[in-house]
Amino acid sequence: MNIKQANLVRLYGSMALVGALSVMAVTESSAQQQLIMSGYPGTIGNNIKKAFVGTYDRASGLRYLESWDSARFTQMQANRANPKEDVVTFTDLTLPLVAAAGLLEPLDTKTIPALADVDPSVRVAGDAGVPFTYGCFGIAYNAKYVKNPITSWADLLRDDLKGHVSAPNVTYTGAFNTLDGLSRTKGGTLKNPEEGMKLYQRIRTSGPGLWDQENVAVGWLKTGEVWATPYFSGNVLVMMNDPDLKDLRFVVPSEGAYYAPLAVAKVKGRPENDGASRFINHMLSPENQEKWAELGKTRPVNTKAKVPDDVAASCPTASKLNKVDIDYLNRYRNNIVDQWNQIVNR
């Protein structure tokens, strides 16, 4: 090899090395800039993708992972030293547990300006996350079979409905709202639920039983096996578009319906390039709040966002809804479940 050839080899080798380093730099930069969100699967997840992910100007750099609260919380605990997600979603039942575990970064209006426009009645203590929507948990019934409208939690025990009423099982979060509602008809609450559990036991044994998954409840409503069940307002409004459920109605009982939010939060310990805050601000913007409200049929939390008429009519504002004491529920949940097994499942 002559000197000229040797110089060419060195030149091409240097170019190859520079090219390789450039690719590595781009790959590393892309990895740092990629935003990872862990949210819900199913209909909720699809609506998140349509209302928030698909409308984001950096959507190509956003990765959406699907899981439910318990699995997400468990994974976050396991990855505490090296978090894998930037943005996460949780219900109001799980969010305080995640915050107490020190896994969330408090939100602030400096990096999330839209937070200032969120309804104060839905803001979370310490801003350890923020609801991005809420609906209410009341009663769904099929007017095709129920001629006398339901107006109270006590109506679930009416003689004319006997054998055709169901309710969520204790494995489903809405069961605690239902239990509190039934208990109120007897002067109790979730903190003294024995009489409410006795009513729950009558519902369980007089009809097809309790449901653990929403698809079971929907199936029973479609076949007419169930005429009434406690249910979530947004889902009922969506189901009313189904020809088989065109007579479905949603009612806020006289004792009150229950506040049911979905929250978004920022994970602590992730490299901060303002991506998480920027995306949460995007979720809270009036235009995207309105997109969500039309898709999910639940209320926006941004006070500047327009509320669809059917959503406004079905669910009162947060300040007018009953709220279960989440801290109490999380602290004494095992005791409540034990009492449930003794009374409701006897």
mmCIF file of C-alpha atoms in Angstrom:
data_model
loop_
_atom_site.group_PDB
_atom_site.id
_atom_site.type_symbol
_atom_site.label_atom_id
_atom_site.label_comp_id
_atom_site.label_asym_id
_atom_site.label_seq_id
_atom_site.Cartn_x
_atom_site.Cartn_y
_atom_site.Cartn_z
ATOM 1 C CA MET A 1 0.000 0.000 0.000
ATOM 2 C CA ASN A 2 1.475 3.363 -0.988
ATOM 3 C CA ILE A 3 1.266 6.541 1.045
ATOM 4 C CA LYS A 4 -1.701 7.880 -0.954
ATOM 5 C CA GLN A 5 -3.687 4.688 -0.424
ATOM 6 C CA ALA A 6 -2.848 4.661 3.290
ATOM 7 C CA ASN A 7 -4.092 8.232 3.635
ATOM 8 C CA LEU A 8 -7.357 7.311 1.914
ATOM 9 C CA VAL A 9 -7.854 4.366 4.261
ATOM 10 C CA ARG A 10 -7.289 6.626 7.267
ATOM 11 C CA LEU A 11 -9.658 9.219 5.807
ATOM 12 C CA TYR A 12 -12.471 6.716 5.204
ATOM 13 C CA GLY A 13 -11.884 5.199 8.640
ATOM 14 C CA SER A 14 -12.209 8.593 10.271
ATOM 15 C CA MET A 15 -15.384 9.321 8.306
ATOM 16 C CA ALA A 16 -16.872 5.998 9.371
ATOM 17 C CA LEU A 17 -16.019 6.703 13.020
ATOM 18 C CA VAL A 18 -17.542 10.177 12.848
ATOM 19 C CA GLY A 19 -20.646 8.721 11.204
ATOM 20 C CA ALA A 20 -20.977 6.061 13.889
ATOM 21 C CA LEU A 21 -20.564 8.622 16.664
ATOM 22 C CA SER A 22 -23.154 10.854 14.994
ATOM 23 C CA VAL A 23 -25.672 8.005 14.838
ATOM 24 C CA MET A 24 -25.002 7.187 18.502
ATOM 25 C CA ALA A 25 -25.468 10.836 19.443
ATOM 26 C CA VAL A 26 -28.752 11.070 17.541
ATOM 27 C CA THR A 27 -29.972 7.803 19.082
ATOM 28 C CA GLU A 28 -29.043 8.961 22.587
ATOM 29 C CA SER A 29 -30.656 12.353 21.973
ATOM 30 C CA SER A 30 -33.827 10.697 20.674
ATOM 31 C CA ALA A 31 -33.969 8.437 23.715
ATOM 32 C CA GLN A 32 -33.648 11.459 25.988
ATOM 33 C CA GLN A 33 -36.324 13.395 24.119
ATOM 34 C CA GLN A 34 -38.823 10.539 23.847
ATOM 35 C CA LEU A 35 -41.770 11.054 26.176
ATOM 36 C CA ILE A 36 -43.271 7.914 27.696
ATOM 37 C CA MET A 37 -46.833 7.950 28.991
ATOM 38 C CA SER A 38 -48.443 5.069 30.867
ATOM 39 C CA GLY A 39 -52.220 5.245 30.552
ATOM 40 C CA TYR A 40 -55.298 3.086 30.380
ATOM 41 C CA PRO A 41 -56.179 0.495 27.742
ATOM 42 C CA GLY A 42 -59.586 0.084 26.104
ATOM 43 C CA THR A 43 -61.999 2.916 25.400
ATOM 44 C CA ILE A 44 -60.361 5.290 27.880
ATOM 45 C CA GLY A 45 -56.979 4.727 26.283
ATOM 46 C CA ASN A 46 -58.334 5.228 22.784
ATOM 47 C CA ASN A 47 -59.890 8.519 23.843
ATOM 48 C CA ILE A 48 -56.619 9.653 25.442
ATOM 49 C CA LYS A 49 -54.841 8.921 22.174
ATOM 50 C CA LYS A 50 -57.436 10.805 20.118
ATOM 51 C CA ALA A 51 -57.894 13.829 22.376
ATOM 52 C CA PHE A 52 -54.355 14.307 23.687
ATOM 53 C CA VAL A 53 -51.687 12.162 22.035
ATOM 54 C CA GLY A 54 -52.885 12.577 18.455
ATOM 55 C CA THR A 55 -53.251 16.344 18.852
ATOM 56 C CA TYR A 56 -49.799 16.868 20.370
ATOM 57 C CA ASP A 57 -47.302 18.668 18.140
ATOM 58 C CA ARG A 58 -44.579 16.277 19.291
ATOM 59 C CA ALA A 59 -46.681 13.129 18.990
ATOM 60 C CA SER A 60 -43.981 11.346 16.990
ATOM 61 C CA GLY A 61 -41.772 11.448 20.070
ATOM 62 C CA LEU A 62 -44.452 10.224 22.464
ATOM 63 C CA ARG A 63 -44.814 6.556 23.349
ATOM 64 C CA TYR A 64 -48.079 5.375 24.952
ATOM 65 C CA LEU A 65 -47.989 2.277 27.176
ATOM 66 C CA GLU A 66 -51.180 0.579 28.394
ATOM 67 C CA SER A 67 -51.811 -0.736 31.907
ATOM 68 C CA TRP A 68 -54.225 -0.449 34.834
ATOM 69 C CA ASP A 69 -53.543 1.350 38.117
ATOM 70 C CA SER A 70 -52.312 -1.573 40.220
ATOM 71 C CA ALA A 71 -49.864 -2.846 37.595
ATOM 72 C CA ARG A 72 -48.605 0.678 36.896
ATOM 73 C CA PHE A 73 -48.094 1.437 40.592
ATOM 74 C CA THR A 74 -46.268 -1.865 41.133
ATOM 75 C CA GLN A 75 -43.943 -1.212 38.197
ATOM 76 C CA MET A 76 -43.205 2.323 39.375
ATOM 77 C CA GLN A 77 -42.236 1.010 42.804
ATOM 78 C CA ALA A 78 -39.967 -1.621 41.255
ATOM 79 C CA ASN A 79 -38.308 1.002 39.023
ATOM 80 C CA ARG A 80 -38.014 3.700 41.665
ATOM 81 C CA ALA A 81 -34.259 4.089 41.124
ATOM 82 C CA ASN A 82 -34.625 4.213 37.353
ATOM 83 C CA PRO A 83 -38.154 5.325 36.366
ATOM 84 C CA LYS A 84 -39.363 4.255 32.927
ATOM 85 C CA GLU A 85 -42.323 6.618 32.469
ATOM 86 C CA ASP A 86 -42.621 10.398 32.338
ATOM 87 C CA VAL A 87 -46.394 10.831 32.562
ATOM 88 C CA VAL A 88 -48.865 8.493 34.287
ATOM 89 C CA THR A 89 -52.623 8.307 34.847
ATOM 90 C CA PHE A 90 -54.414 7.202 38.013
ATOM 91 C CA THR A 91 -57.851 7.188 39.634
ATOM 92 C CA ASP A 92 -58.488 9.219 42.765
ATOM 93 C CA LEU A 93 -58.217 6.012 44.807
ATOM 94 C CA THR A 94 -54.661 5.165 43.727
ATOM 95 C CA LEU A 95 -53.137 8.619 43.194
ATOM 96 C CA PRO A 96 -52.707 9.395 46.940
ATOM 97 C CA LEU A 97 -50.920 6.075 47.461
ATOM 98 C CA VAL A 98 -48.498 6.796 44.611
ATOM 99 C CA ALA A 99 -47.868 10.303 45.937
ATOM 100 C CA ALA A 100 -47.318 9.013 49.485
ATOM 101 C CA ALA A 101 -44.764 6.561 48.106
ATOM 102 C CA GLY A 102 -42.726 9.525 46.849
ATOM 103 C CA LEU A 103 -43.007 8.565 43.192
ATOM 104 C CA LEU A 104 -44.501 11.793 41.818
ATOM 105 C CA GLU A 105 -43.143 15.242 41.066
ATOM 106 C CA PRO A 106 -45.460 18.087 42.187
ATOM 107 C CA LEU A 107 -46.937 20.133 39.354
ATOM 108 C CA ASP A 108 -46.678 23.911 39.185
ATOM 109 C CA THR A 109 -48.097 26.729 37.108
ATOM 110 C CA LYS A 110 -44.655 27.920 35.983
ATOM 111 C CA THR A 111 -44.199 24.921 33.711
ATOM 112 C CA ILE A 112 -47.920 24.094 33.393
ATOM 113 C CA PRO A 113 -49.714 27.450 32.935
ATOM 114 C CA ALA A 114 -53.084 25.778 32.243
ATOM 115 C CA LEU A 115 -53.046 24.419 35.801
ATOM 116 C CA ALA A 116 -54.126 27.881 36.944
ATOM 117 C CA ASP A 117 -57.385 27.470 34.998
ATOM 118 C CA VAL A 118 -58.298 24.128 36.574
ATOM 119 C CA ASP A 119 -61.425 24.163 38.753
ATOM 120 C CA PRO A 120 -60.114 24.698 42.321
ATOM 121 C CA SER A 121 -62.541 22.086 43.671
ATOM 122 C CA VAL A 122 -60.754 19.314 41.766
ATOM 123 C CA ARG A 123 -57.136 20.327 42.496
ATOM 124 C CA VAL A 124 -55.173 17.652 44.365
ATOM 125 C CA ALA A 125 -53.386 18.312 47.669
ATOM 126 C CA GLY A 126 -49.869 19.483 46.953
ATOM 127 C CA ASP A 127 -50.640 19.300 43.215
ATOM 128 C CA ALA A 128 -49.287 15.746 43.165
ATOM 129 C CA GLY A 129 -51.068 15.248 39.881
ATOM 130 C CA VAL A 130 -54.247 16.797 38.535
ATOM 131 C CA PRO A 131 -57.563 15.418 37.258
ATOM 132 C CA PHE A 132 -57.909 15.854 33.509
ATOM 133 C CA THR A 133 -61.603 14.956 33.560
ATOM 134 C CA TYR A 134 -64.344 13.732 35.852
ATOM 135 C CA GLY A 135 -67.765 12.187 35.660
ATOM 136 C CA CYS A 136 -70.063 10.898 38.351
ATOM 137 C CA PHE A 137 -71.111 7.516 39.650
ATOM 138 C CA GLY A 138 -74.883 7.222 39.898
ATOM 139 C CA ILE A 139 -77.516 4.800 38.618
ATOM 140 C CA ALA A 140 -78.180 3.566 35.089
ATOM 141 C CA TYR A 141 -81.556 2.059 34.276
ATOM 142 C CA ASN A 142 -83.414 0.879 31.194
ATOM 143 C CA ALA A 143 -86.640 2.858 30.737
ATOM 144 C CA LYS A 144 -87.935 0.078 28.482
ATOM 145 C CA TYR A 145 -88.506 -2.002 31.622
ATOM 146 C CA VAL A 146 -88.464 0.575 34.420
ATOM 147 C CA LYS A 147 -91.655 2.594 34.025
ATOM 148 C CA ASN A 148 -91.398 4.436 37.335
ATOM 149 C CA PRO A 149 -88.160 6.481 37.149
ATOM 150 C CA ILE A 150 -85.452 5.770 39.701
ATOM 151 C CA THR A 151 -84.695 8.750 41.952
ATOM 152 C CA SER A 152 -82.892 7.295 44.988
ATOM 153 C CA TRP A 153 -80.246 4.751 45.916
ATOM 154 C CA ALA A 154 -83.030 3.087 47.905
ATOM 155 C CA ASP A 155 -84.976 2.496 44.670
ATOM 156 C CA LEU A 156 -82.538 -0.296 43.803
ATOM 157 C CA LEU A 157 -84.448 -2.317 46.401
ATOM 158 C CA ARG A 158 -87.927 -1.561 45.014
ATOM 159 C CA ASP A 159 -90.289 -4.520 44.652
ATOM 160 C CA ASP A 160 -91.012 -3.758 40.984
ATOM 161 C CA LEU A 161 -87.285 -4.104 40.202
ATOM 162 C CA LYS A 162 -86.613 -7.194 42.295
ATOM 163 C CA GLY A 163 -84.599 -9.812 40.439
ATOM 164 C CA HIS A 164 -83.395 -7.356 37.804
ATOM 165 C CA VAL A 165 -80.923 -5.206 39.734
ATOM 166 C CA SER A 166 -77.171 -5.675 39.912
ATOM 167 C CA ALA A 167 -74.254 -3.692 41.321
ATOM 168 C CA PRO A 168 -70.448 -3.691 41.149
ATOM 169 C CA ASN A 169 -68.544 -6.191 43.258
ATOM 170 C CA VAL A 170 -66.008 -5.072 45.849
ATOM 171 C CA THR A 171 -63.192 -5.675 43.341
ATOM 172 C CA TYR A 172 -64.516 -2.708 41.323
ATOM 173 C CA THR A 173 -63.851 0.802 42.658
ATOM 174 C CA GLY A 174 -67.447 1.913 42.141
ATOM 175 C CA ALA A 175 -68.568 -0.596 44.765
ATOM 176 C CA PHE A 176 -67.420 1.758 47.527
ATOM 177 C CA ASN A 177 -69.453 4.622 46.062
ATOM 178 C CA THR A 178 -72.469 2.330 45.823
ATOM 179 C CA LEU A 179 -71.967 1.110 49.381
ATOM 180 C CA ASP A 180 -71.775 4.675 50.681
ATOM 181 C CA GLY A 181 -74.933 5.573 48.738
ATOM 182 C CA LEU A 182 -76.898 2.606 50.077
ATOM 183 C CA SER A 183 -75.593 3.260 53.596
ATOM 184 C CA ARG A 184 -76.815 6.868 53.444
ATOM 185 C CA THR A 185 -80.379 5.651 52.930
ATOM 186 C CA LYS A 186 -80.086 4.038 56.373
ATOM 187 C CA GLY A 187 -78.280 6.902 58.089
ATOM 188 C CA GLY A 188 -74.789 5.500 57.593
ATOM 189 C CA THR A 189 -71.772 6.098 55.376
ATOM 190 C CA LEU A 190 -68.730 4.144 54.256
ATOM 191 C CA LYS A 191 -67.413 4.608 57.799
ATOM 192 C CA ASN A 192 -70.390 2.755 59.296
ATOM 193 C CA PRO A 193 -71.636 0.644 56.374
ATOM 194 C CA GLU A 194 -73.272 -2.351 58.043
ATOM 195 C CA GLU A 195 -76.865 -1.439 57.079
ATOM 196 C CA GLY A 196 -75.731 -0.556 53.567
ATOM 197 C CA MET A 197 -74.028 -3.937 53.285
ATOM 198 C CA LYS A 198 -77.276 -5.649 54.256
ATOM 199 C CA LEU A 199 -78.989 -3.873 51.349
ATOM 200 C CA TYR A 200 -76.093 -4.852 49.073
ATOM 201 C CA GLN A 201 -76.550 -8.474 50.131
ATOM 202 C CA ARG A 202 -80.232 -8.331 49.134
ATOM 203 C CA ILE A 203 -79.257 -7.026 45.692
ATOM 204 C CA ARG A 204 -76.649 -9.772 45.275
ATOM 205 C CA THR A 205 -79.003 -12.613 46.173
ATOM 206 C CA SER A 206 -82.207 -11.431 44.472
ATOM 207 C CA GLY A 207 -80.848 -10.953 40.950
ATOM 208 C CA PRO A 208 -78.143 -12.306 38.651
ATOM 209 C CA GLY A 209 -75.455 -11.303 41.147
ATOM 210 C CA LEU A 210 -72.732 -8.670 41.215
ATOM 211 C CA TRP A 211 -70.462 -7.752 38.324
ATOM 212 C CA ASP A 212 -66.665 -7.482 38.437
ATOM 213 C CA GLN A 213 -66.177 -6.165 34.906
ATOM 214 C CA GLU A 214 -68.129 -3.562 32.954
ATOM 215 C CA ASN A 215 -68.638 -5.848 29.954
ATOM 216 C CA VAL A 216 -70.661 -8.168 32.212
ATOM 217 C CA ALA A 217 -72.915 -5.300 33.272
ATOM 218 C CA VAL A 218 -73.331 -4.150 29.666
ATOM 219 C CA GLY A 219 -74.222 -7.674 28.569
ATOM 220 C CA TRP A 220 -76.893 -7.972 31.249
ATOM 221 C CA LEU A 221 -78.320 -4.551 30.364
ATOM 222 C CA LYS A 222 -78.501 -5.514 26.686
ATOM 223 C CA THR A 223 -80.291 -8.817 27.300
ATOM 224 C CA GLY A 224 -82.718 -7.276 29.776
ATOM 225 C CA GLU A 225 -81.551 -9.546 32.566
ATOM 226 C CA VAL A 226 -80.601 -6.396 34.457
ATOM 227 C CA TRP A 227 -82.786 -3.297 34.383
ATOM 228 C CA ALA A 228 -80.788 -1.118 36.766
ATOM 229 C CA THR A 229 -77.261 -0.902 38.148
ATOM 230 C CA PRO A 230 -74.963 1.731 39.628
ATOM 231 C CA TYR A 231 -72.737 2.982 36.808
ATOM 232 C CA PHE A 232 -70.478 5.759 35.533
ATOM 233 C CA SER A 233 -72.161 8.724 33.814
ATOM 234 C CA GLY A 234 -69.807 9.019 30.832
ATOM 235 C CA ASN A 235 -70.114 5.351 29.933
ATOM 236 C CA VAL A 236 -73.902 5.547 30.081
ATOM 237 C CA LEU A 237 -73.999 8.517 27.692
ATOM 238 C CA VAL A 238 -71.789 6.621 25.246
ATOM 239 C CA MET A 239 -73.875 3.435 25.550
ATOM 240 C CA MET A 240 -77.072 5.335 24.787
ATOM 241 C CA ASN A 241 -75.869 5.478 21.166
ATOM 242 C CA ASP A 242 -76.115 1.677 21.005
ATOM 243 C CA PRO A 243 -79.440 0.669 19.355
ATOM 244 C CA ASP A 244 -79.825 -2.081 21.964
ATOM 245 C CA LEU A 245 -79.540 0.467 24.784
ATOM 246 C CA LYS A 246 -81.373 3.460 23.340
ATOM 247 C CA ASP A 247 -83.726 3.481 26.361
ATOM 248 C CA LEU A 248 -80.894 3.631 28.874
ATOM 249 C CA ARG A 249 -81.041 6.494 31.352
ATOM 250 C CA PHE A 250 -78.635 7.905 33.917
ATOM 251 C CA VAL A 251 -79.832 9.428 37.163
ATOM 252 C CA VAL A 252 -78.177 11.359 39.961
ATOM 253 C CA PRO A 253 -79.927 9.938 43.057
ATOM 254 C CA SER A 254 -81.506 12.330 45.541
ATOM 255 C CA GLU A 255 -78.807 11.409 48.071
ATOM 256 C CA GLY A 256 -76.203 12.433 45.502
ATOM 257 C CA ALA A 257 -73.931 10.899 42.876
ATOM 258 C CA TYR A 258 -70.213 10.407 43.412
ATOM 259 C CA TYR A 259 -67.212 12.313 42.118
ATOM 260 C CA ALA A 260 -65.226 10.052 39.757
ATOM 261 C CA PRO A 261 -62.094 11.683 38.268
ATOM 262 C CA LEU A 262 -59.184 10.482 36.174
ATOM 263 C CA ALA A 263 -55.872 12.154 36.958
ATOM 264 C CA VAL A 264 -52.538 12.670 35.245
ATOM 265 C CA ALA A 265 -49.220 13.058 37.057
ATOM 266 C CA LYS A 266 -45.504 13.556 36.447
ATOM 267 C CA VAL A 267 -43.077 10.841 37.535
ATOM 268 C CA LYS A 268 -40.283 11.810 39.909
ATOM 269 C CA GLY A 269 -36.712 11.069 38.910
ATOM 270 C CA ARG A 270 -37.004 11.245 35.143
ATOM 271 C CA PRO A 271 -34.641 13.509 33.128
ATOM 272 C CA GLU A 272 -36.577 16.778 32.910
ATOM 273 C CA ASN A 273 -36.594 18.502 29.569
ATOM 274 C CA ASP A 274 -40.022 19.994 30.297
ATOM 275 C CA GLY A 275 -41.541 17.333 28.056
ATOM 276 C CA ALA A 276 -43.807 15.922 30.767
ATOM 277 C CA SER A 277 -44.962 19.347 31.938
ATOM 278 C CA ARG A 278 -45.470 20.482 28.361
ATOM 279 C CA PHE A 279 -47.662 17.483 27.565
ATOM 280 C CA ILE A 280 -49.728 17.822 30.742
ATOM 281 C CA ASN A 281 -50.275 21.481 29.873
ATOM 282 C CA HIS A 282 -51.430 20.296 26.441
ATOM 283 C CA MET A 283 -53.922 17.925 28.093
ATOM 284 C CA LEU A 284 -55.309 20.742 30.226
ATOM 285 C CA SER A 285 -55.696 23.271 27.392
ATOM 286 C CA PRO A 286 -59.314 24.322 26.708
ATOM 287 C CA GLU A 287 -59.411 22.964 23.147
ATOM 288 C CA ASN A 288 -58.135 19.511 24.125
ATOM 289 C CA GLN A 289 -60.325 19.413 27.210
ATOM 290 C CA GLU A 290 -63.283 19.985 24.897
ATOM 291 C CA LYS A 291 -62.117 17.195 22.568
ATOM 292 C CA TRP A 292 -61.971 14.814 25.511
ATOM 293 C CA ALA A 293 -65.402 15.869 26.791
ATOM 294 C CA GLU A 294 -66.986 15.078 23.423
ATOM 295 C CA LEU A 295 -65.276 11.684 23.218
ATOM 296 C CA GLY A 296 -65.492 10.486 26.813
ATOM 297 C CA LYS A 297 -68.730 12.277 27.710
ATOM 298 C CA THR A 298 -67.274 13.524 30.990
ATOM 299 C CA ARG A 299 -66.623 17.000 32.314
ATOM 300 C CA PRO A 300 -63.523 19.047 31.473
ATOM 301 C CA VAL A 301 -61.575 20.422 34.433
ATOM 302 C CA ASN A 302 -60.421 23.610 32.701
ATOM 303 C CA THR A 303 -62.929 26.320 33.601
ATOM 304 C CA LYS A 304 -62.450 27.927 30.174
ATOM 305 C CA ALA A 305 -63.510 24.782 28.296
ATOM 306 C CA LYS A 306 -67.069 24.383 27.043
ATOM 307 C CA VAL A 307 -69.079 21.534 28.566
ATOM 308 C CA PRO A 308 -71.240 19.513 26.119
ATOM 309 C CA ASP A 309 -74.946 19.884 26.886
ATOM 310 C CA ASP A 310 -75.548 16.177 27.487
ATOM 311 C CA VAL A 311 -72.559 15.983 29.827
ATOM 312 C CA ALA A 312 -73.675 19.047 31.785
ATOM 313 C CA ALA A 313 -77.189 17.626 32.120
ATOM 314 C CA SER A 314 -76.022 14.217 33.324
ATOM 315 C CA CYS A 315 -73.405 15.159 35.892
ATOM 316 C CA PRO A 316 -73.285 18.084 38.354
ATOM 317 C CA THR A 317 -70.089 20.044 38.927
ATOM 318 C CA ALA A 318 -67.517 18.557 41.303
ATOM 319 C CA SER A 319 -68.473 20.786 44.229
ATOM 320 C CA LYS A 320 -72.015 19.345 44.134
ATOM 321 C CA LEU A 321 -70.977 15.687 44.092
ATOM 322 C CA ASN A 322 -70.492 13.337 47.022
ATOM 323 C CA LYS A 323 -66.893 12.370 47.708
ATOM 324 C CA VAL A 324 -65.861 9.218 49.500
ATOM 325 C CA ASP A 325 -63.117 9.811 52.078
ATOM 326 C CA ILE A 326 -60.268 8.335 50.028
ATOM 327 C CA ASP A 327 -57.722 8.467 52.856
ATOM 328 C CA TYR A 328 -60.101 6.571 55.133
ATOM 329 C CA LEU A 329 -60.859 4.040 52.410
ATOM 330 C CA ASN A 330 -57.196 3.386 51.686
ATOM 331 C CA ARG A 331 -56.424 3.052 55.396
ATOM 332 C CA TYR A 332 -59.288 0.696 56.253
ATOM 333 C CA ARG A 333 -59.942 -1.013 52.950
ATOM 334 C CA ASN A 334 -58.964 -4.462 54.217
ATOM 335 C CA ASN A 335 -61.338 -4.089 57.172
ATOM 336 C CA ILE A 336 -64.169 -3.012 54.877
ATOM 337 C CA VAL A 337 -63.545 -5.966 52.560
ATOM 338 C CA ASP A 338 -63.511 -8.374 55.531
ATOM 339 C CA GLN A 339 -66.843 -6.967 56.704
ATOM 340 C CA TRP A 340 -68.124 -7.206 53.121
ATOM 341 C CA ASN A 341 -67.267 -10.898 52.983
ATOM 342 C CA GLN A 342 -69.115 -11.492 56.246
ATOM 343 C CA ILE A 343 -72.291 -9.628 55.275
ATOM 344 C CA VAL A 344 -72.631 -9.165 51.508
ATOM 345 C CA ASN A 345 -71.208 -12.568 50.581
ATOM 346 C CA ARG A 346 -72.924 -14.598 53.294
#
